[in-house]
Amino acid sequence: MFKKLVIYGVLSLPLLASAIDFSGMTPEEKGLAIAKEADSRDKGFGDHEANMLMVLKNEAGDESTREVRVRTMEVEGDGDKSLTIFDKPADLKGTAMLTHSHGVEPDDQWLYLPSFARVKRINSSNKSGPFMGSEFAFEDLSSQELEKYTYRYLQDGEVNGVPVFEVEQIPAYKYSGYARQVISIDKERFIPLKVVFYDRKDALYKTLVFEEYKQYLDKYWRAQRMIMTNHQTKKSTLLTWSDYQFNNGFTDSDFTKNTLKRIR
């Protein structure tokens, strides 16, 4: 989770946790070491594009569906760049969001709304708000650079019988909607299986579950399903991913504000 939280997932190579020596580390040092290991396995993918089906469900069980494309480009020495494009339903077609992620500096995010034919910059203080009515916040959609958090190893655990490290991360940037997050990281593959979010009052807020991982290019793992459940509103959002394409040759010019207006 550490580098590519919600929209992108964590990439990894199979490696036994026993290959990493955590002896003598404080909980903070161990938490950071786990985060660095997960992050290091997320290097070199270059770029990719994928289709995403977003299903929003309210407390009554009513559902609405959106079809989305997501493009991502790795940036050396900075956070990744991403472009999220809505194709359906018709009233959202052409809506697009551009994200330039950074470390502890505020991320740059812009939203294009075809009905207004203009690009709107997302203010840093508003990034804890819901993205397009989903249970994902704007801040969830940027790459989660190591510098964005402080870390602390909590304990070993299991998720559906899989051994995990439970690591707490606390936002180091302003205006986060979260007091902290507890991430369950697969000990063998160093991929996230579950994230529990706590709101600014440190009350249980949301849980994100990653399912059905698939490996690409014999190296990179992607969750095919991500389910975010809001325990306070009883709403949920399911993301189902398909058709990953790597090495598209994206450049910086594919991730500009002008791109938002031209995108189809």
PDB file of C-alpha atoms in Angstrom:
ATOM      1  CA  MET A   1       0.000   0.000   0.000  1.00  0.00           C
ATOM      2  CA  PHE A   2       2.737   2.360   0.931  1.00  0.00           C
ATOM      3  CA  LYS A   3       3.556   3.729  -2.509  1.00  0.00           C
ATOM      4  CA  LYS A   4       0.434   3.122  -4.568  1.00  0.00           C
ATOM      5  CA  LEU A   5      -2.411   3.015  -2.139  1.00  0.00           C
ATOM      6  CA  VAL A   6      -5.875   2.936  -3.449  1.00  0.00           C
ATOM      7  CA  ILE A   7      -5.916   3.363  -7.149  1.00  0.00           C
ATOM      8  CA  TYR A   8      -2.641   1.710  -7.970  1.00  0.00           C
ATOM      9  CA  GLY A   9      -1.983  -1.002  -5.393  1.00  0.00           C
ATOM     10  CA  VAL A  10       1.503  -2.125  -4.329  1.00  0.00           C
ATOM     11  CA  LEU A  11       3.863  -3.873  -6.718  1.00  0.00           C
ATOM     12  CA  SER A  12       6.162  -6.566  -5.468  1.00  0.00           C
ATOM     13  CA  LEU A  13       8.395  -9.547  -6.109  1.00  0.00           C
ATOM     14  CA  PRO A  14       8.006 -12.717  -4.033  1.00  0.00           C
ATOM     15  CA  LEU A  15      10.504 -12.505  -1.164  1.00  0.00           C
ATOM     16  CA  LEU A  16      10.330 -14.190   2.208  1.00  0.00           C
ATOM     17  CA  ALA A  17      10.099 -11.835   5.160  1.00  0.00           C
ATOM     18  CA  SER A  18      12.838 -13.858   6.879  1.00  0.00           C
ATOM     19  CA  ALA A  19      15.286 -12.402   4.337  1.00  0.00           C
ATOM     20  CA  ILE A  20      14.949  -9.052   6.124  1.00  0.00           C
ATOM     21  CA  ASP A  21      16.608  -8.710   9.518  1.00  0.00           C
ATOM     22  CA  PHE A  22      14.329  -6.740  11.844  1.00  0.00           C
ATOM     23  CA  SER A  23      16.215  -7.693  15.004  1.00  0.00           C
ATOM     24  CA  GLY A  24      17.079  -4.859  17.355  1.00  0.00           C
ATOM     25  CA  MET A  25      14.755  -2.391  15.665  1.00  0.00           C
ATOM     26  CA  THR A  26      12.314  -0.181  17.526  1.00  0.00           C
ATOM     27  CA  PRO A  27       8.646  -0.398  16.415  1.00  0.00           C
ATOM     28  CA  GLU A  28       9.170   2.853  14.506  1.00  0.00           C
ATOM     29  CA  GLU A  29      12.302   1.567  12.763  1.00  0.00           C
ATOM     30  CA  LYS A  30      10.632  -1.731  11.893  1.00  0.00           C
ATOM     31  CA  GLY A  31       7.533   0.013  10.551  1.00  0.00           C
ATOM     32  CA  LEU A  32       9.686   2.227   8.342  1.00  0.00           C
ATOM     33  CA  ALA A  33      11.759  -0.759   7.178  1.00  0.00           C
ATOM     34  CA  ILE A  34       8.603  -2.609   6.109  1.00  0.00           C
ATOM     35  CA  ALA A  35       7.364   0.486   4.300  1.00  0.00           C
ATOM     36  CA  LYS A  36      10.691   0.898   2.508  1.00  0.00           C
ATOM     37  CA  GLU A  37      10.700  -2.751   1.443  1.00  0.00           C
ATOM     38  CA  ALA A  38       7.202  -2.457  -0.020  1.00  0.00           C
ATOM     39  CA  ASP A  39       8.175   0.789  -1.724  1.00  0.00           C
ATOM     40  CA  SER A  40      11.385  -0.655  -3.184  1.00  0.00           C
ATOM     41  CA  ARG A  41       9.365  -3.349  -4.953  1.00  0.00           C
ATOM     42  CA  ASP A  42       7.381  -0.639  -6.681  1.00  0.00           C
ATOM     43  CA  LYS A  43      10.223   0.625  -8.831  1.00  0.00           C
ATOM     44  CA  GLY A  44      10.585   0.476 -12.566  1.00  0.00           C
ATOM     45  CA  PHE A  45       7.064  -0.158 -13.857  1.00  0.00           C
ATOM     46  CA  GLY A  46       7.265   2.985 -16.005  1.00  0.00           C
ATOM     47  CA  ASP A  47       3.624   3.517 -16.817  1.00  0.00           C
ATOM     48  CA  HIS A  48       0.337   1.690 -17.190  1.00  0.00           C
ATOM     49  CA  GLU A  49      -3.297   2.140 -18.128  1.00  0.00           C
ATOM     50  CA  ALA A  50      -6.274   0.117 -16.856  1.00  0.00           C
ATOM     51  CA  ASN A  51     -10.052   0.055 -16.912  1.00  0.00           C
ATOM     52  CA  MET A  52     -11.976   0.354 -13.685  1.00  0.00           C
ATOM     53  CA  LEU A  53     -15.605  -0.380 -12.866  1.00  0.00           C
ATOM     54  CA  MET A  54     -16.743   1.657  -9.846  1.00  0.00           C
ATOM     55  CA  VAL A  55     -19.869   0.477  -8.017  1.00  0.00           C
ATOM     56  CA  LEU A  56     -21.291   2.753  -5.321  1.00  0.00           C
ATOM     57  CA  LYS A  57     -23.714   1.242  -2.798  1.00  0.00           C
ATOM     58  CA  ASN A  58     -25.714   3.177  -0.207  1.00  0.00           C
ATOM     59  CA  GLU A  59     -27.028   2.022   3.160  1.00  0.00           C
ATOM     60  CA  ALA A  60     -30.268   0.768   1.565  1.00  0.00           C
ATOM     61  CA  GLY A  61     -28.311  -1.360  -0.909  1.00  0.00           C
ATOM     62  CA  ASP A  62     -29.042   0.789  -3.969  1.00  0.00           C
ATOM     63  CA  GLU A  63     -26.199   0.766  -6.494  1.00  0.00           C
ATOM     64  CA  SER A  64     -24.853   3.092  -9.167  1.00  0.00           C
ATOM     65  CA  THR A  65     -22.097   2.183 -11.616  1.00  0.00           C
ATOM     66  CA  ARG A  66     -19.356   4.179 -13.308  1.00  0.00           C
ATOM     67  CA  GLU A  67     -16.862   3.134 -15.968  1.00  0.00           C
ATOM     68  CA  VAL A  68     -13.443   4.722 -15.618  1.00  0.00           C
ATOM     69  CA  ARG A  69      -9.993   4.639 -17.223  1.00  0.00           C
ATOM     70  CA  VAL A  70      -6.869   5.294 -15.166  1.00  0.00           C
ATOM     71  CA  ARG A  71      -3.438   6.190 -16.548  1.00  0.00           C
ATOM     72  CA  THR A  72      -0.340   6.338 -14.363  1.00  0.00           C
ATOM     73  CA  MET A  73       3.253   7.381 -15.018  1.00  0.00           C
ATOM     74  CA  GLU A  74       6.155   6.795 -12.648  1.00  0.00           C
ATOM     75  CA  VAL A  75       8.210   9.927 -11.902  1.00  0.00           C
ATOM     76  CA  GLU A  76      11.828   9.669 -10.803  1.00  0.00           C
ATOM     77  CA  GLY A  77      12.509  11.716  -7.668  1.00  0.00           C
ATOM     78  CA  ASP A  78       8.899  12.754  -7.127  1.00  0.00           C
ATOM     79  CA  GLY A  79       5.422  11.311  -6.771  1.00  0.00           C
ATOM     80  CA  ASP A  80       3.690   9.660  -9.705  1.00  0.00           C
ATOM     81  CA  LYS A  81       1.339  11.364 -12.137  1.00  0.00           C
ATOM     82  CA  SER A  82      -2.114   9.960 -12.841  1.00  0.00           C
ATOM     83  CA  LEU A  83      -5.147  10.699 -14.962  1.00  0.00           C
ATOM     84  CA  THR A  84      -8.614   9.371 -14.092  1.00  0.00           C
ATOM     85  CA  ILE A  85     -11.218   9.567 -16.895  1.00  0.00           C
ATOM     86  CA  PHE A  86     -14.959   8.833 -16.608  1.00  0.00           C
ATOM     87  CA  ASP A  87     -16.614   7.221 -19.662  1.00  0.00           C
ATOM     88  CA  LYS A  88     -20.022   6.269 -18.207  1.00  0.00           C
ATOM     89  CA  PRO A  89     -22.703   7.161 -17.210  1.00  0.00           C
ATOM     90  CA  ALA A  90     -23.481   9.751 -19.861  1.00  0.00           C
ATOM     91  CA  ASP A  91     -23.820  12.634 -17.389  1.00  0.00           C
ATOM     92  CA  LEU A  92     -20.239  12.056 -16.193  1.00  0.00           C
ATOM     93  CA  LYS A  93     -18.629  11.255 -19.555  1.00  0.00           C
ATOM     94  CA  GLY A  94     -15.495  13.343 -20.060  1.00  0.00           C
ATOM     95  CA  THR A  95     -15.088  14.199 -16.393  1.00  0.00           C
ATOM     96  CA  ALA A  96     -11.409  13.761 -15.574  1.00  0.00           C
ATOM     97  CA  MET A  97      -9.029  14.275 -12.685  1.00  0.00           C
ATOM     98  CA  LEU A  98      -5.297  14.913 -12.934  1.00  0.00           C
ATOM     99  CA  THR A  99      -2.988  14.240  -9.978  1.00  0.00           C
ATOM    100  CA  HIS A 100       0.673  15.188  -9.567  1.00  0.00           C
ATOM    101  CA  SER A 101       1.741  13.487  -6.333  1.00  0.00           C
ATOM    102  CA  HIS A 102       4.571  14.749  -4.135  1.00  0.00           C
ATOM    103  CA  GLY A 103       6.218  13.889  -0.816  1.00  0.00           C
ATOM    104  CA  VAL A 104       5.189  16.049   2.133  1.00  0.00           C
ATOM    105  CA  GLU A 105       4.504  18.977  -0.168  1.00  0.00           C
ATOM    106  CA  PRO A 106       0.819  19.345  -1.110  1.00  0.00           C
ATOM    107  CA  ASP A 107      -0.195  17.224  -4.083  1.00  0.00           C
ATOM    108  CA  ASP A 108      -1.449  19.051  -7.149  1.00  0.00           C
ATOM    109  CA  GLN A 109      -4.897  17.925  -8.284  1.00  0.00           C
ATOM    110  CA  TRP A 110      -7.238  19.300 -10.943  1.00  0.00           C
ATOM    111  CA  LEU A 111     -10.757  18.267 -11.907  1.00  0.00           C
ATOM    112  CA  TYR A 112     -12.286  18.866 -15.339  1.00  0.00           C
ATOM    113  CA  LEU A 113     -16.092  19.107 -15.475  1.00  0.00           C
ATOM    114  CA  PRO A 114     -17.429  19.055 -19.065  1.00  0.00           C
ATOM    115  CA  SER A 115     -20.710  20.694 -18.050  1.00  0.00           C
ATOM    116  CA  PHE A 116     -18.753  23.789 -16.998  1.00  0.00           C
ATOM    117  CA  ALA A 117     -16.023  23.368 -19.644  1.00  0.00           C
ATOM    118  CA  ARG A 118     -13.354  24.373 -17.179  1.00  0.00           C
ATOM    119  CA  VAL A 119     -10.553  22.939 -15.077  1.00  0.00           C
ATOM    120  CA  LYS A 120     -10.945  23.332 -11.318  1.00  0.00           C
ATOM    121  CA  ARG A 121      -7.985  23.070  -8.969  1.00  0.00           C
ATOM    122  CA  ILE A 122      -8.647  20.957  -5.851  1.00  0.00           C
ATOM    123  CA  ASN A 123      -7.656  22.947  -2.776  1.00  0.00           C
ATOM    124  CA  SER A 124      -5.366  21.110  -0.354  1.00  0.00           C
ATOM    125  CA  SER A 125      -7.810  21.707   2.503  1.00  0.00           C
ATOM    126  CA  ASN A 126     -10.579  19.898   0.556  1.00  0.00           C
ATOM    127  CA  LYS A 127      -8.700  16.695  -0.265  1.00  0.00           C
ATOM    128  CA  SER A 128     -10.271  14.747   2.572  1.00  0.00           C
ATOM    129  CA  GLY A 129     -13.637  15.081   0.809  1.00  0.00           C
ATOM    130  CA  PRO A 130     -15.255  12.232  -1.179  1.00  0.00           C
ATOM    131  CA  PHE A 131     -14.210  11.722  -4.786  1.00  0.00           C
ATOM    132  CA  MET A 132     -17.202  11.795  -7.158  1.00  0.00           C
ATOM    133  CA  GLY A 133     -19.602  10.518  -4.488  1.00  0.00           C
ATOM    134  CA  SER A 134     -17.502   7.446  -3.664  1.00  0.00           C
ATOM    135  CA  GLU A 135     -16.098   6.342  -0.310  1.00  0.00           C
ATOM    136  CA  PHE A 136     -12.600   7.197  -1.562  1.00  0.00           C
ATOM    137  CA  ALA A 137     -11.254  10.633  -0.672  1.00  0.00           C
ATOM    138  CA  PHE A 138      -9.256  12.813  -3.064  1.00  0.00           C
ATOM    139  CA  GLU A 139      -6.176  12.169  -0.909  1.00  0.00           C
ATOM    140  CA  ASP A 140      -6.583   8.418  -1.480  1.00  0.00           C
ATOM    141  CA  LEU A 141      -6.032   8.907  -5.197  1.00  0.00           C
ATOM    142  CA  SER A 142      -2.456  10.194  -5.032  1.00  0.00           C
ATOM    143  CA  SER A 143       0.572   7.940  -4.785  1.00  0.00           C
ATOM    144  CA  GLN A 144       1.468   7.427  -1.157  1.00  0.00           C
ATOM    145  CA  GLU A 145       5.093   8.499  -1.035  1.00  0.00           C
ATOM    146  CA  LEU A 146       7.167   7.333   1.948  1.00  0.00           C
ATOM    147  CA  GLU A 147       7.635  10.897   3.184  1.00  0.00           C
ATOM    148  CA  LYS A 148       3.883  11.400   3.545  1.00  0.00           C
ATOM    149  CA  TYR A 149       3.745   9.348   6.764  1.00  0.00           C
ATOM    150  CA  THR A 150       5.494   8.276   9.925  1.00  0.00           C
ATOM    151  CA  TYR A 151       5.406   4.548  10.608  1.00  0.00           C
ATOM    152  CA  ARG A 152       5.189   2.142  13.532  1.00  0.00           C
ATOM    153  CA  TYR A 153       5.082  -1.646  13.531  1.00  0.00           C
ATOM    154  CA  LEU A 154       2.216  -2.830  15.754  1.00  0.00           C
ATOM    155  CA  GLN A 155       2.133  -6.626  15.646  1.00  0.00           C
ATOM    156  CA  ASP A 156       1.997  -9.732  13.482  1.00  0.00           C
ATOM    157  CA  GLY A 157      -1.416 -10.920  12.387  1.00  0.00           C
ATOM    158  CA  GLU A 158      -3.409 -12.756   9.753  1.00  0.00           C
ATOM    159  CA  VAL A 159      -5.854 -11.769   7.020  1.00  0.00           C
ATOM    160  CA  ASN A 160      -7.869 -14.729   5.734  1.00  0.00           C
ATOM    161  CA  GLY A 161      -5.128 -17.047   6.973  1.00  0.00           C
ATOM    162  CA  VAL A 162      -2.293 -15.088   5.338  1.00  0.00           C
ATOM    163  CA  PRO A 163       0.463 -13.924   7.750  1.00  0.00           C
ATOM    164  CA  VAL A 164       0.815 -10.142   7.790  1.00  0.00           C
ATOM    165  CA  PHE A 165       2.662  -7.284   9.414  1.00  0.00           C
ATOM    166  CA  GLU A 166       0.327  -4.714  10.934  1.00  0.00           C
ATOM    167  CA  VAL A 167       1.850  -1.266  10.490  1.00  0.00           C
ATOM    168  CA  GLU A 168       0.419   2.051  11.643  1.00  0.00           C
ATOM    169  CA  GLN A 169       1.040   5.087   9.470  1.00  0.00           C
ATOM    170  CA  ILE A 170       0.250   8.648  10.515  1.00  0.00           C
ATOM    171  CA  PRO A 171      -0.073  11.419   7.903  1.00  0.00           C
ATOM    172  CA  ALA A 172       2.789  13.916   7.998  1.00  0.00           C
ATOM    173  CA  TYR A 173       1.017  16.307   5.622  1.00  0.00           C
ATOM    174  CA  LYS A 174      -1.615  18.948   6.388  1.00  0.00           C
ATOM    175  CA  TYR A 175      -5.369  18.583   5.924  1.00  0.00           C
ATOM    176  CA  SER A 176      -5.566  14.801   5.947  1.00  0.00           C
ATOM    177  CA  GLY A 177      -8.966  13.422   6.869  1.00  0.00           C
ATOM    178  CA  TYR A 178      -7.275  10.624   8.813  1.00  0.00           C
ATOM    179  CA  ALA A 179      -5.652  10.526  12.226  1.00  0.00           C
ATOM    180  CA  ARG A 180      -3.990   7.249  11.278  1.00  0.00           C
ATOM    181  CA  GLN A 181      -4.232   4.119   9.167  1.00  0.00           C
ATOM    182  CA  VAL A 182      -3.416   0.511  10.090  1.00  0.00           C
ATOM    183  CA  ILE A 183      -2.161  -1.535   7.140  1.00  0.00           C
ATOM    184  CA  SER A 184      -1.960  -5.315   6.974  1.00  0.00           C
ATOM    185  CA  ILE A 185       0.970  -6.244   4.701  1.00  0.00           C
ATOM    186  CA  ASP A 186       1.446  -9.748   3.333  1.00  0.00           C
ATOM    187  CA  LYS A 187       4.726 -10.941   4.874  1.00  0.00           C
ATOM    188  CA  GLU A 188       5.833 -12.845   1.790  1.00  0.00           C
ATOM    189  CA  ARG A 189       4.868 -10.563  -1.075  1.00  0.00           C
ATOM    190  CA  PHE A 190       4.802  -7.204   0.758  1.00  0.00           C
ATOM    191  CA  ILE A 191       1.434  -6.244  -0.709  1.00  0.00           C
ATOM    192  CA  PRO A 192      -1.478  -4.720   1.238  1.00  0.00           C
ATOM    193  CA  LEU A 193      -4.396  -6.971   2.106  1.00  0.00           C
ATOM    194  CA  LYS A 194      -6.344  -4.573   4.319  1.00  0.00           C
ATOM    195  CA  VAL A 195      -6.254  -0.950   5.487  1.00  0.00           C
ATOM    196  CA  VAL A 196      -8.250   0.386   8.440  1.00  0.00           C
ATOM    197  CA  PHE A 197      -8.754   4.173   8.478  1.00  0.00           C
ATOM    198  CA  TYR A 198      -9.441   6.282  11.576  1.00  0.00           C
ATOM    199  CA  ASP A 199     -10.959   9.749  11.296  1.00  0.00           C
ATOM    200  CA  ARG A 200      -9.559  12.957  12.792  1.00  0.00           C
ATOM    201  CA  LYS A 201     -11.165  12.077  16.140  1.00  0.00           C
ATOM    202  CA  ASP A 202      -9.445   8.663  15.962  1.00  0.00           C
ATOM    203  CA  ALA A 203     -12.771   6.852  15.571  1.00  0.00           C
ATOM    204  CA  LEU A 204     -13.099   3.861  13.243  1.00  0.00           C
ATOM    205  CA  TYR A 205     -13.935   5.320   9.840  1.00  0.00           C
ATOM    206  CA  LYS A 206     -13.368   3.057   6.828  1.00  0.00           C
ATOM    207  CA  THR A 207     -11.866  -0.283   5.850  1.00  0.00           C
ATOM    208  CA  LEU A 208     -10.289  -1.042   2.489  1.00  0.00           C
ATOM    209  CA  VAL A 209      -9.838  -4.686   1.421  1.00  0.00           C
ATOM    210  CA  PHE A 210      -7.655  -5.789  -1.523  1.00  0.00           C
ATOM    211  CA  GLU A 211      -8.624  -9.015  -3.300  1.00  0.00           C
ATOM    212  CA  GLU A 212      -7.696 -11.226  -6.254  1.00  0.00           C
ATOM    213  CA  TYR A 213      -4.143 -10.094  -6.877  1.00  0.00           C
ATOM    214  CA  LYS A 214      -2.712 -10.792 -10.308  1.00  0.00           C
ATOM    215  CA  GLN A 215       0.925 -10.537 -11.373  1.00  0.00           C
ATOM    216  CA  TYR A 216       1.942  -8.623 -14.502  1.00  0.00           C
ATOM    217  CA  LEU A 217       5.203  -8.783 -16.457  1.00  0.00           C
ATOM    218  CA  ASP A 218       6.276 -11.572 -14.086  1.00  0.00           C
ATOM    219  CA  LYS A 219       6.943  -8.886 -11.492  1.00  0.00           C
ATOM    220  CA  TYR A 220       4.184  -6.430 -10.638  1.00  0.00           C
ATOM    221  CA  TRP A 221       1.134  -7.288  -8.562  1.00  0.00           C
ATOM    222  CA  ARG A 222      -2.255  -5.619  -8.911  1.00  0.00           C
ATOM    223  CA  ALA A 223      -5.427  -6.213  -6.892  1.00  0.00           C
ATOM    224  CA  GLN A 224      -8.326  -6.866  -9.244  1.00  0.00           C
ATOM    225  CA  ARG A 225     -10.879  -5.892  -6.590  1.00  0.00           C
ATOM    226  CA  MET A 226     -10.770  -3.173  -3.917  1.00  0.00           C
ATOM    227  CA  ILE A 227     -13.674  -2.725  -1.507  1.00  0.00           C
ATOM    228  CA  MET A 228     -13.907   0.411   0.634  1.00  0.00           C
ATOM    229  CA  THR A 229     -16.521   0.242   3.407  1.00  0.00           C
ATOM    230  CA  ASN A 230     -17.517   3.330   5.384  1.00  0.00           C
ATOM    231  CA  HIS A 231     -18.487   2.189   8.876  1.00  0.00           C
ATOM    232  CA  GLN A 232     -20.008   5.548   9.783  1.00  0.00           C
ATOM    233  CA  THR A 233     -22.328   5.995   6.780  1.00  0.00           C
ATOM    234  CA  LYS A 234     -22.789   2.282   5.962  1.00  0.00           C
ATOM    235  CA  LYS A 235     -21.932   3.032   2.324  1.00  0.00           C
ATOM    236  CA  SER A 236     -19.369   1.177   0.224  1.00  0.00           C
ATOM    237  CA  THR A 237     -17.481   1.468  -3.050  1.00  0.00           C
ATOM    238  CA  LEU A 238     -16.228  -1.502  -5.064  1.00  0.00           C
ATOM    239  CA  LEU A 239     -13.472  -1.038  -7.651  1.00  0.00           C
ATOM    240  CA  THR A 240     -12.992  -3.835 -10.178  1.00  0.00           C
ATOM    241  CA  TRP A 241      -9.885  -3.549 -12.393  1.00  0.00           C
ATOM    242  CA  SER A 242      -9.199  -5.060 -15.826  1.00  0.00           C
ATOM    243  CA  ASP A 243      -7.141  -4.743 -19.016  1.00  0.00           C
ATOM    244  CA  TYR A 244      -3.869  -3.507 -17.543  1.00  0.00           C
ATOM    245  CA  GLN A 245      -1.474  -2.296 -20.237  1.00  0.00           C
ATOM    246  CA  PHE A 246       2.130  -1.447 -19.333  1.00  0.00           C
ATOM    247  CA  ASN A 247       4.826   0.426 -21.267  1.00  0.00           C
ATOM    248  CA  ASN A 248       2.511   2.812 -23.115  1.00  0.00           C
ATOM    249  CA  GLY A 249       5.241   5.420 -23.584  1.00  0.00           C
ATOM    250  CA  PHE A 250       3.438   8.134 -21.618  1.00  0.00           C
ATOM    251  CA  THR A 251       5.320  11.408 -21.127  1.00  0.00           C
ATOM    252  CA  ASP A 252       4.819  14.534 -19.021  1.00  0.00           C
ATOM    253  CA  SER A 253       2.790  16.041 -21.857  1.00  0.00           C
ATOM    254  CA  ASP A 254       0.145  13.357 -21.283  1.00  0.00           C
ATOM    255  CA  PHE A 255      -0.434  14.646 -17.744  1.00  0.00           C
ATOM    256  CA  THR A 256      -1.057  18.377 -18.065  1.00  0.00           C
ATOM    257  CA  LYS A 257      -4.070  20.605 -17.399  1.00  0.00           C
ATOM    258  CA  ASN A 258      -4.536  21.002 -21.146  1.00  0.00           C
ATOM    259  CA  THR A 259      -4.774  17.197 -21.416  1.00  0.00           C
ATOM    260  CA  LEU A 260      -7.877  17.313 -19.216  1.00  0.00           C
ATOM    261  CA  LYS A 261      -9.729  19.444 -21.765  1.00  0.00           C
ATOM    262  CA  ARG A 262      -8.737  17.250 -24.702  1.00  0.00           C
ATOM    263  CA  ILE A 263      -9.343  13.869 -23.151  1.00  0.00           C
ATOM    264  CA  ARG A 264     -12.072  11.637 -24.591  1.00  0.00           C
TER     265      ARG A 264
END
